[in-house]
mmCIF file of C-alpha atoms in Angstrom:
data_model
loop_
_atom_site.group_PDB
_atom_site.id
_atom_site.type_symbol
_atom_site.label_atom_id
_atom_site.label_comp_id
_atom_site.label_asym_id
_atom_site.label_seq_id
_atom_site.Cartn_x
_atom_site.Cartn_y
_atom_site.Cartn_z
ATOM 1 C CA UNK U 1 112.896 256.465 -108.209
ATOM 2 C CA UNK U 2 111.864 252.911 -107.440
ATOM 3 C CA UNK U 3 113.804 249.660 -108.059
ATOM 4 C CA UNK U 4 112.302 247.900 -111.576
ATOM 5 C CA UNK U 5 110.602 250.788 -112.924
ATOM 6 C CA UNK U 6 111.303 249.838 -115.958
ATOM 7 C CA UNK U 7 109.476 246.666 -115.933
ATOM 8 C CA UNK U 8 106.469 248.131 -114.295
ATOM 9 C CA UNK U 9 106.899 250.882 -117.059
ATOM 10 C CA UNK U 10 106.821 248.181 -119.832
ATOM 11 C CA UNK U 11 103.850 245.985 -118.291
ATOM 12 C CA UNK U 12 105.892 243.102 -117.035
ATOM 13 C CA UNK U 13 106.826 243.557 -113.136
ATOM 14 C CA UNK U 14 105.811 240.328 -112.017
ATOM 15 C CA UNK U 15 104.180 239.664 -108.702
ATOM 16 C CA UNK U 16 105.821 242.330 -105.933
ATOM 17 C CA UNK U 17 108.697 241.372 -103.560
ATOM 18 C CA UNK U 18 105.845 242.651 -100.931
ATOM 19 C CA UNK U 19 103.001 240.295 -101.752
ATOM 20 C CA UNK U 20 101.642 237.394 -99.615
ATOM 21 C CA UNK U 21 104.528 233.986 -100.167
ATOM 22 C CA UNK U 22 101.814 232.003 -101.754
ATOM 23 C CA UNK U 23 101.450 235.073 -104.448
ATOM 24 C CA UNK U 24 105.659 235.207 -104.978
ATOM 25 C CA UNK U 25 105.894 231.412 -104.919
ATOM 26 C CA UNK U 26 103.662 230.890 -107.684
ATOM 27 C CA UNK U 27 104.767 233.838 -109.736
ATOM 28 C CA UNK U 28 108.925 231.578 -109.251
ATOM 29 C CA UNK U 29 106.849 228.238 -110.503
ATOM 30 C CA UNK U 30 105.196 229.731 -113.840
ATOM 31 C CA UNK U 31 108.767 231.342 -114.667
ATOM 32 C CA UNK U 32 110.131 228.230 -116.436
ATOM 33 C CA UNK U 33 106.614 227.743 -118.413
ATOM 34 C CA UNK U 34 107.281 231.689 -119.461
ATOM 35 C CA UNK U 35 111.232 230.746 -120.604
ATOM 36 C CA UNK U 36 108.846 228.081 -123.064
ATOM 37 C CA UNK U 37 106.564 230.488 -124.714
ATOM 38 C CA UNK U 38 109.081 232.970 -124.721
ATOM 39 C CA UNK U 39 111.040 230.576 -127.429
ATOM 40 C CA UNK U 40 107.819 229.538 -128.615
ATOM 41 C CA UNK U 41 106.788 233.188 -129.838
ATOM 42 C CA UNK U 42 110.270 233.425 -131.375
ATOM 43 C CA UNK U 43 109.782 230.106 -133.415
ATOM 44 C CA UNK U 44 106.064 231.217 -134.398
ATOM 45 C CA UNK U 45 107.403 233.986 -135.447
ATOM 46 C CA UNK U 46 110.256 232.399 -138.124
ATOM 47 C CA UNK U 47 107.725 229.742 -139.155
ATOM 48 C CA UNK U 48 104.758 232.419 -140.087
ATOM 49 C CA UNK U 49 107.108 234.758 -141.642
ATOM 50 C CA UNK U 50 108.657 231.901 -143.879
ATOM 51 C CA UNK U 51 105.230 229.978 -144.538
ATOM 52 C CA UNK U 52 106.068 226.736 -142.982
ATOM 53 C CA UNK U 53 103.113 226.764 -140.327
ATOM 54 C CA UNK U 54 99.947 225.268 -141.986
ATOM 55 C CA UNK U 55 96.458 227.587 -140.842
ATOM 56 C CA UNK U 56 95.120 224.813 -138.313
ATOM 57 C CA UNK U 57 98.701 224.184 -136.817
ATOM 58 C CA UNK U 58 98.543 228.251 -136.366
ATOM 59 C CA UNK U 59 95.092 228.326 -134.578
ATOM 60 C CA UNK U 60 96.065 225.674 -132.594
ATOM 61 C CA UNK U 61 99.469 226.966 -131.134
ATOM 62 C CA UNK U 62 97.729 230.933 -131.277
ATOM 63 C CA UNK U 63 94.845 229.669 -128.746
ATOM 64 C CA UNK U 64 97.424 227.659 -126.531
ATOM 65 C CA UNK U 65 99.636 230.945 -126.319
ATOM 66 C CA UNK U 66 97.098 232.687 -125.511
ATOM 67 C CA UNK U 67 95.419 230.665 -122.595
ATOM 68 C CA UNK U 68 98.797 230.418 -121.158
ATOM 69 C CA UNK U 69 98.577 234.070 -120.695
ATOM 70 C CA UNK U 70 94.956 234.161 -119.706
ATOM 71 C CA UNK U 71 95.699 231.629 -117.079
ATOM 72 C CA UNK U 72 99.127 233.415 -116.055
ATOM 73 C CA UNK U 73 97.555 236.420 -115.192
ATOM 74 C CA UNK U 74 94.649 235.354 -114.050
ATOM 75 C CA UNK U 75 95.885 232.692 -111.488
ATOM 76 C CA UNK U 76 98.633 235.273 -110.029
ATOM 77 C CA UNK U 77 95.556 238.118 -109.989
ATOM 78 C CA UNK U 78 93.566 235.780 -107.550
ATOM 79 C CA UNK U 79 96.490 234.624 -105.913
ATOM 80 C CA UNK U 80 97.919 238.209 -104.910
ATOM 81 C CA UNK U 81 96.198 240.132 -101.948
ATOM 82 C CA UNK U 82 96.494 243.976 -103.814
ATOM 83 C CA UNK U 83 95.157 242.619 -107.412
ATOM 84 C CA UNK U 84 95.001 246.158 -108.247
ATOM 85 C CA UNK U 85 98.606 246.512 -108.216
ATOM 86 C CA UNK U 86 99.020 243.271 -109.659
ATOM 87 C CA UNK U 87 97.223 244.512 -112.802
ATOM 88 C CA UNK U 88 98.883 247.447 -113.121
ATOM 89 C CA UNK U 89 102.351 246.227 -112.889
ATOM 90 C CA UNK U 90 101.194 243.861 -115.310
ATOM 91 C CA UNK U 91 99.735 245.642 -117.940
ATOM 92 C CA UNK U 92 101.386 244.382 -120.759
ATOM 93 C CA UNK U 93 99.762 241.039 -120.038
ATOM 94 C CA UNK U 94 96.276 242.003 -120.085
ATOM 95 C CA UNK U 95 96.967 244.154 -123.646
ATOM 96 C CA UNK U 96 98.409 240.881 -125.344
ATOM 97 C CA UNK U 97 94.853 238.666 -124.046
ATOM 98 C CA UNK U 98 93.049 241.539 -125.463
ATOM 99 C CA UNK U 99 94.848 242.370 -127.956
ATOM 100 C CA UNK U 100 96.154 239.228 -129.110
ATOM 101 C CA UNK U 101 92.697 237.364 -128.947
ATOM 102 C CA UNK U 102 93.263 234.414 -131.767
ATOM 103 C CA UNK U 103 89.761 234.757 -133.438
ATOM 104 C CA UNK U 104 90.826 238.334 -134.090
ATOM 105 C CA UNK U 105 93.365 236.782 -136.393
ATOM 106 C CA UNK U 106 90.757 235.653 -138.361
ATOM 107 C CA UNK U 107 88.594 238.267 -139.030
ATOM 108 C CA UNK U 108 91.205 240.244 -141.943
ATOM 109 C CA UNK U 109 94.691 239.965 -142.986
ATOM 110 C CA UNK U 110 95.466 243.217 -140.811
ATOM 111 C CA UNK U 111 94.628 242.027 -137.805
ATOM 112 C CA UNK U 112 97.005 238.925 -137.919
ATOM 113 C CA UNK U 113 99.829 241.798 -137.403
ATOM 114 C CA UNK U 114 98.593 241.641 -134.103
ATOM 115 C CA UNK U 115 100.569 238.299 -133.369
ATOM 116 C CA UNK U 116 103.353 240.872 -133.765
ATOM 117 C CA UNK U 117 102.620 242.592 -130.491
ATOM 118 C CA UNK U 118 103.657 239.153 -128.668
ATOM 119 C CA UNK U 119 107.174 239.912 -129.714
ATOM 120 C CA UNK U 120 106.547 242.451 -127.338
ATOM 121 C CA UNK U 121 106.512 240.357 -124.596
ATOM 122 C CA UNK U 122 109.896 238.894 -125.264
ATOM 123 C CA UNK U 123 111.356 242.234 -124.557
ATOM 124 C CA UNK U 124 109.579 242.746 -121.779
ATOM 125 C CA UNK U 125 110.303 239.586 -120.256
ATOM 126 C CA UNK U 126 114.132 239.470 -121.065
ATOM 127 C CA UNK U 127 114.359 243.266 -119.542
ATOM 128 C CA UNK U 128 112.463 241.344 -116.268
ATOM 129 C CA UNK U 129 114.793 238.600 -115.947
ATOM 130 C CA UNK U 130 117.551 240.645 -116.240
ATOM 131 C CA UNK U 131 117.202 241.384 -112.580
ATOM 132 C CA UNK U 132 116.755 237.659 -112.083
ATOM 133 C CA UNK U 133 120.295 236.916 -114.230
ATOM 134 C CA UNK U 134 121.729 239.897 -112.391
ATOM 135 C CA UNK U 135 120.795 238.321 -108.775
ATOM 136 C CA UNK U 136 121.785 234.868 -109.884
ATOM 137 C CA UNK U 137 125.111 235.922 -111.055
ATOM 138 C CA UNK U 138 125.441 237.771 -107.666
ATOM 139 C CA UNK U 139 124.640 234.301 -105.538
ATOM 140 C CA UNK U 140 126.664 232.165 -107.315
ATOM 141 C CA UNK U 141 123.550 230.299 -108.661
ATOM 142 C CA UNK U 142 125.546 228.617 -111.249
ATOM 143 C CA UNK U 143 122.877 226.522 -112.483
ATOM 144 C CA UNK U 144 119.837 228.843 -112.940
ATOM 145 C CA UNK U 145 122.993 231.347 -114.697
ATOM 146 C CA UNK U 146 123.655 228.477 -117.261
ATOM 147 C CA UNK U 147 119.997 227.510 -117.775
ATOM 148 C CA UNK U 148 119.094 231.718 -118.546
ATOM 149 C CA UNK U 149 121.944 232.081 -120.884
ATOM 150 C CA UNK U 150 120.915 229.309 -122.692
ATOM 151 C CA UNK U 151 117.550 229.876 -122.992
ATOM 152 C CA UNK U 152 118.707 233.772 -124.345
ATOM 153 C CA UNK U 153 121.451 232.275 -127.242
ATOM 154 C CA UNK U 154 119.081 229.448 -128.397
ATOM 155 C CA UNK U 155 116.399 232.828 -128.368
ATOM 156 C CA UNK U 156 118.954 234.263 -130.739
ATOM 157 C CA UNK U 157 119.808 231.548 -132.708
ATOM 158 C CA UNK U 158 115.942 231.570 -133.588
ATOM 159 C CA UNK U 159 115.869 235.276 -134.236
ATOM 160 C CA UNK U 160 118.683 235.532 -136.790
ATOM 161 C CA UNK U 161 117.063 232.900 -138.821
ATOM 162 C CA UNK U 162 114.299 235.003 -139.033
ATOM 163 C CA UNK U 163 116.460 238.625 -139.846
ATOM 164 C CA UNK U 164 119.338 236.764 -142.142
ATOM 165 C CA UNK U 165 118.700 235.061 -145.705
ATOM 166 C CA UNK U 166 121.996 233.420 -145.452
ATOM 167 C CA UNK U 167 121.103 231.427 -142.190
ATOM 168 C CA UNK U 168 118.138 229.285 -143.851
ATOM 169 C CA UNK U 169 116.817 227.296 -140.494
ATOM 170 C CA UNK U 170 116.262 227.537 -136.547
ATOM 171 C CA UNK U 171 118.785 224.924 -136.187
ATOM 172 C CA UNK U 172 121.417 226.858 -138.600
ATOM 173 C CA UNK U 173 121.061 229.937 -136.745
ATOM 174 C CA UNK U 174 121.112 228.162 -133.210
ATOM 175 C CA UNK U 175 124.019 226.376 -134.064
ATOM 176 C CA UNK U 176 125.648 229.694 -135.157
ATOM 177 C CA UNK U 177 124.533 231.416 -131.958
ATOM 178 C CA UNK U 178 126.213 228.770 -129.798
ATOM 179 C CA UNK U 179 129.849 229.173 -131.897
ATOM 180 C CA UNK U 180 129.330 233.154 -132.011
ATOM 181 C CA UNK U 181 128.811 233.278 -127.864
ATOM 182 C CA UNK U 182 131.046 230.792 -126.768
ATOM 183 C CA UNK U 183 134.095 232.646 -129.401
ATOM 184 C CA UNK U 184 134.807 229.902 -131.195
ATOM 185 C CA UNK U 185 133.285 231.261 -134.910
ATOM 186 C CA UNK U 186 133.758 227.970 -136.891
ATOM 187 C CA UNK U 187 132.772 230.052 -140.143
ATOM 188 C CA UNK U 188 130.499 228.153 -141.124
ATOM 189 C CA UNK U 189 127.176 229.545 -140.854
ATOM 190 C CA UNK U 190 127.984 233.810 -141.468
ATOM 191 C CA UNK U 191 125.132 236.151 -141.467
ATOM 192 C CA UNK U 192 125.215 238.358 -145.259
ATOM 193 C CA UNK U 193 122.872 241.180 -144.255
ATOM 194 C CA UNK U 194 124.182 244.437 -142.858
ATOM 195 C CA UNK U 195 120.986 243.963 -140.154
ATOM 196 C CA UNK U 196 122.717 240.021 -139.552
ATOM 197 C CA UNK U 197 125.865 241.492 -138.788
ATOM 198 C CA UNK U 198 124.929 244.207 -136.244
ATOM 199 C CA UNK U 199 123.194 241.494 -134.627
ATOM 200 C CA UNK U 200 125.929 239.456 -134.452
ATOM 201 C CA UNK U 201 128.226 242.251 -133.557
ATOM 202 C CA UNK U 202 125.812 242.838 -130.233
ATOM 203 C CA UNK U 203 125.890 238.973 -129.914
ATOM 204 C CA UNK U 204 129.555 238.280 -129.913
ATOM 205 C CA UNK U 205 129.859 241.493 -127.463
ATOM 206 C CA UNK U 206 127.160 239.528 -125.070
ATOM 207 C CA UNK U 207 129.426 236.630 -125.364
ATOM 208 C CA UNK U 208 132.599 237.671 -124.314
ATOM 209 C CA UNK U 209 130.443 238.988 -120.937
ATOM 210 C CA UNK U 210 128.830 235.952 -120.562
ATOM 211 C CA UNK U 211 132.009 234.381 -120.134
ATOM 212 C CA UNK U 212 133.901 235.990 -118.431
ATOM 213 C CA UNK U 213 130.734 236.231 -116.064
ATOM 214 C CA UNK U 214 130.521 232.722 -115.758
ATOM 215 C CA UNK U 215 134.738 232.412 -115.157
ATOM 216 C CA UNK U 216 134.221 234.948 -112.641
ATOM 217 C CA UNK U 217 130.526 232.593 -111.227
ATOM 218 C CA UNK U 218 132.654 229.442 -111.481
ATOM 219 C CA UNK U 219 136.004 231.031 -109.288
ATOM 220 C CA UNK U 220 133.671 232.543 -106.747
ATOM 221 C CA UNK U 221 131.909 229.420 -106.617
ATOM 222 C CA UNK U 222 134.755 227.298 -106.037
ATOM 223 C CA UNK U 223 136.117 230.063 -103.565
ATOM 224 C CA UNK U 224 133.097 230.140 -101.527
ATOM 225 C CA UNK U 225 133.015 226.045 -101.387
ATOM 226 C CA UNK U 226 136.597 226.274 -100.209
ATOM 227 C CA UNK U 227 135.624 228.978 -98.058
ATOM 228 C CA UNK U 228 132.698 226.247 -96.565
ATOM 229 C CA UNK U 229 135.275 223.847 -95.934
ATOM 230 C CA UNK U 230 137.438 225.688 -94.336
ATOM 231 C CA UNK U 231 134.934 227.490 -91.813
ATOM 232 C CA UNK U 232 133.621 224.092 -91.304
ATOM 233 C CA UNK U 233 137.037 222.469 -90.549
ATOM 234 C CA UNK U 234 137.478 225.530 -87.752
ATOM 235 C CA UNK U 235 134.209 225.202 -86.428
ATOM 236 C CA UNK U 236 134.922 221.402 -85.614
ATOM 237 C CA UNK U 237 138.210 222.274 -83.960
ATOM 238 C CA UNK U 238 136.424 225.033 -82.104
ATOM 239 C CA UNK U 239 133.730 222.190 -80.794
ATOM 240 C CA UNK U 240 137.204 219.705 -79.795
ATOM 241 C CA UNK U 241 138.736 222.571 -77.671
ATOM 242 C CA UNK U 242 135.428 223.976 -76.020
ATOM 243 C CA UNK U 243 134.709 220.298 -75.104
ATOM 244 C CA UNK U 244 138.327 219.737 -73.903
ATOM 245 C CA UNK U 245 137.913 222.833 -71.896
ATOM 246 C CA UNK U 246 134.928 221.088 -70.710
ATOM 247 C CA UNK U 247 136.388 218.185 -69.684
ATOM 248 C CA UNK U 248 139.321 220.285 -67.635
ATOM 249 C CA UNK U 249 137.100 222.376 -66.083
ATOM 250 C CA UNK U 250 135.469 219.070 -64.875
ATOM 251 C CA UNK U 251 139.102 217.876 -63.727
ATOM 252 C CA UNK U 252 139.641 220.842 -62.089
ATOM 253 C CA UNK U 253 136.439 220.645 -60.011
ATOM 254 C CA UNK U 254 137.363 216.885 -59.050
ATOM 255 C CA UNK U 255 140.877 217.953 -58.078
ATOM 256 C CA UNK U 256 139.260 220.537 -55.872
ATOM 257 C CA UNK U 257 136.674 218.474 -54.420
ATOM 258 C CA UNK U 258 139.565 215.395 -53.692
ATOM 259 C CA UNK U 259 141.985 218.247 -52.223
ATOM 260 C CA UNK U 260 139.110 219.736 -49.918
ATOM 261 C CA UNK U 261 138.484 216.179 -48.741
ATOM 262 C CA UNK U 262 142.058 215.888 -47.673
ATOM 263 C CA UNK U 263 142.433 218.660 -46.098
ATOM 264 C CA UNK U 264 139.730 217.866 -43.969
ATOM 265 C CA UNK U 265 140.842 214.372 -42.695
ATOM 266 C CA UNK U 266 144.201 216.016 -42.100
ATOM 267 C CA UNK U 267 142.005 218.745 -39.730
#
């Protein structure tokens, strides 16, 4: 069985590890852009399901969603030397442009349910960057680990506004994702609905991983810079005593040479 299946399986396997470097450079820049619509669908979401997005401010957002994806796909397509494979490990992609088409919102109430299958995409692109999280954690990438993880609890935080009448807002339920990860559960903000709870059952599980993960990032971090130093510090003492060996060998030869020279006046 092949390494990712699972996000070739679900539609979202990215550019492949074996494509030309332009290809897998491009596919690293539009990442970041991805992390934004990825909140963005999750904020759509809360605001359509709660009535606080007015019907222009809905097109508007819907058609800039969707021409992210259009150009997405179709930028890395052109960009990748098998575009057949592209496609196919990215089949998820081309169902949301198709599917997900903003004039089809238009046409009856039912097919606005199709903004629905952009949620999709969320878990699709969370179970893709898992590798990416998984790699990160494994290099000590401190940095990219930190801006993931925060991306995924404010993701959360938007989510159980949308699943919990007792968190009311975005920034209630952010807030409230931040204190349930980091363990410190201020009280505050408490989710009331059985389907709340489970979620923040699986949530403060995720935190207690995340950090101890990021103790464990932050010691082998600190190990490997000490590590650095230390094979640094050798190396430079290495370079003293070759040179000094350098040097004697050069004594040596003088020595020799001044030696030979006497014993030849004495002869």
């Amino acid at each position: 069985m092949q390494k990712h299946t699972i996000d070739v399986f679900m539609g979202f396997g990215g550019v492949h590890p074996a494509e030309n470097e332009k290809a897998v450079r491009w596919g690293g820049y539009l990442e970041a852009p991805m992390l934004i619509i990825a909140l963005w669908i999750l904020l759509d979401w809360y605001l359509i399901s709660n009535g606080l997005l007015e019907a222009s401010a809905r097109i508007t957002f819907d058609w800039i969603v969707w021409s992210f994806f259009l150009i997405e796909t179709s930028l890395l397509t052109l960009l990748c030397t098998n575009r057949l494979r592209h496609l196919t490990r990215n089949w998820a992609n081309l169902a949301i442009i198709i599917l997900a088409f903003p004039p089809l919102f238009e046409v009856n109430e039912q097919f606005g349910l199709l903004r629905l299958i952009r949620l999709f995409f969320l878990v699709g692109f969370f179970s893709h960057n898992l590798r990416l999280v998984m790699n990160v954690l494994t290099q000590n990438h401190l940095g990219k680990t930190l801006v993931i993880s925060a991306v995924f609890i404010t993701g959360s935080g938007i989510l159980i506004a949308g699943i919990d009448p007792a968190i009311h807002s975005p920034a209630e339920g952010i807030w409230w994702a931040w204190v349930t990860v980091t363990t410190v559960g201020y009280g505050d903000v408490v989710p009331a609905s059985t389907e709340g709870r489970i979620f923040a059952s699986l949530l403060i599980l995720m935190g207690i991983c995340l950090v101890s993960l990021i103790t464990a990032n932050v010691s082998a971090y600190l190990l490997s810079k000490s590590s650095q130093k230390e094979l640094r510090y050798e190396q430079r003492q290495l370079r003293k005593l070759l040179d000094m060996e350098e040097r004697i060998e050069g004594l040596e030869k003088k020595i020799d040479s001044i030696l030979e020279a006497l014993n030849k006046k004495k002869n």
